Amino acid sequence: MLHNTLQTNATQMTPQARGTAVGLFSSALYIGQTAGVAAGALVIDRAGAPPLFSATAIALPALAIWFVQELKRFRRAD
């Protein structure tokens, strides 16, 4: 769900910056996925899957809560 919101915000940039915003968004998305898989593989190799899934179960809701707060703050600034 975060991806959709971020992509929508990237496409709502000013017309002269829209292409750059979407390109940067796309690059960040795929680089982040690559880094996440690499980091996850290290955790699984060293400690197994349960610690990775536990950390994800904590981090993803925390990220979502932070993201919602930032969106609300951004909308108040408009």
GROMACS .gro file of C-alpha atoms in nm:
model
   78
    1MET     CA    1   0.000   0.000   0.000
    2LEU     CA    2   0.293   0.234   0.056
    3HIS     CA    3   0.410   0.179  -0.301
    4ASN     CA    4   0.082   0.305  -0.449
    5THR     CA    5   0.083   0.622  -0.241
    6LEU     CA    6   0.446   0.697  -0.316
    7GLN     CA    7   0.397   0.636  -0.687
    8THR     CA    8   0.092   0.863  -0.694
    9ASN     CA    9   0.287   1.140  -0.521
   10ALA     CA   10   0.574   1.096  -0.768
   11THR     CA   11   0.338   1.135  -1.064
   12GLN     CA   12   0.180   1.449  -0.916
   13MET     CA   13   0.503   1.648  -0.937
   14THR     CA   14   0.516   1.963  -1.142
   15PRO     CA   15   0.513   1.889  -1.515
   16GLN     CA   16   0.880   1.982  -1.563
   17ALA     CA   17   0.992   1.748  -1.280
   18ARG     CA   18   0.747   1.461  -1.327
   19GLY     CA   19   0.974   1.243  -1.541
   20THR     CA   20   1.265   1.288  -1.303
   21ALA     CA   21   1.047   1.212  -1.000
   22VAL     CA   22   0.907   0.892  -1.152
   23GLY     CA   23   1.255   0.783  -1.264
   24LEU     CA   24   1.400   0.841  -0.917
   25PHE     CA   25   1.105   0.664  -0.756
   26SER     CA   26   1.151   0.363  -0.983
   27SER     CA   27   1.526   0.350  -0.920
   28ALA     CA   28   1.483   0.378  -0.544
   29LEU     CA   29   1.217   0.106  -0.546
   30TYR     CA   30   1.431  -0.149  -0.729
   31ILE     CA   31   1.756  -0.062  -0.551
   32GLY     CA   32   1.574  -0.087  -0.218
   33GLN     CA   33   1.429  -0.426  -0.309
   34THR     CA   34   1.774  -0.549  -0.410
   35ALA     CA   35   1.932  -0.425  -0.088
   36GLY     CA   36   1.649  -0.577   0.116
   37VAL     CA   37   1.690  -0.919  -0.041
   38ALA     CA   38   2.068  -0.905   0.010
   39ALA     CA   39   2.030  -0.805   0.376
   40GLY     CA   40   1.758  -1.066   0.430
   41ALA     CA   41   1.978  -1.336   0.282
   42LEU     CA   42   2.255  -1.247   0.529
   43VAL     CA   43   2.013  -1.268   0.822
   44ILE     CA   44   1.873  -1.602   0.706
   45ASP     CA   45   2.223  -1.744   0.654
   46ARG     CA   46   2.333  -1.642   1.003
   47ALA     CA   47   2.020  -1.671   1.217
   48GLY     CA   48   1.747  -1.837   1.013
   49ALA     CA   49   1.410  -1.712   0.895
   50PRO     CA   50   1.227  -1.645   1.227
   51PRO     CA   51   1.438  -1.340   1.326
   52LEU     CA   52   1.390  -1.191   0.979
   53PHE     CA   53   1.014  -1.240   0.989
   54SER     CA   54   0.994  -1.106   1.345
   55ALA     CA   55   1.190  -0.793   1.255
   56THR     CA   56   0.970  -0.741   0.950
   57ALA     CA   57   0.654  -0.786   1.159
   58ILE     CA   58   0.773  -0.500   1.380
   59ALA     CA   59   0.934  -0.275   1.119
   60LEU     CA   60   0.660  -0.270   0.855
   61PRO     CA   61   0.378  -0.147   1.083
   62ALA     CA   62   0.620   0.109   1.234
   63LEU     CA   63   0.707   0.230   0.884
   64ALA     CA   64   0.338   0.255   0.793
   65ILE     CA   65   0.259   0.459   1.106
   66TRP     CA   66   0.549   0.695   1.037
   67PHE     CA   67   0.444   0.727   0.673
   68VAL     CA   68   0.085   0.821   0.766
   69GLN     CA   69   0.211   1.083   1.011
   70GLU     CA   70   0.438   1.234   0.746
   71LEU     CA   71   0.154   1.246   0.493
   72LYS     CA   72  -0.068   1.423   0.747
   73ARG     CA   73   0.209   1.670   0.829
   74PHE     CA   74   0.271   1.732   0.459
   75ARG     CA   75  -0.099   1.792   0.391
   76ARG     CA   76  -0.123   2.038   0.684
   77ALA     CA   77   0.167   2.237   0.536
   78ASP     CA   78  -0.028   2.290   0.213
   0.00000   0.00000   0.00000
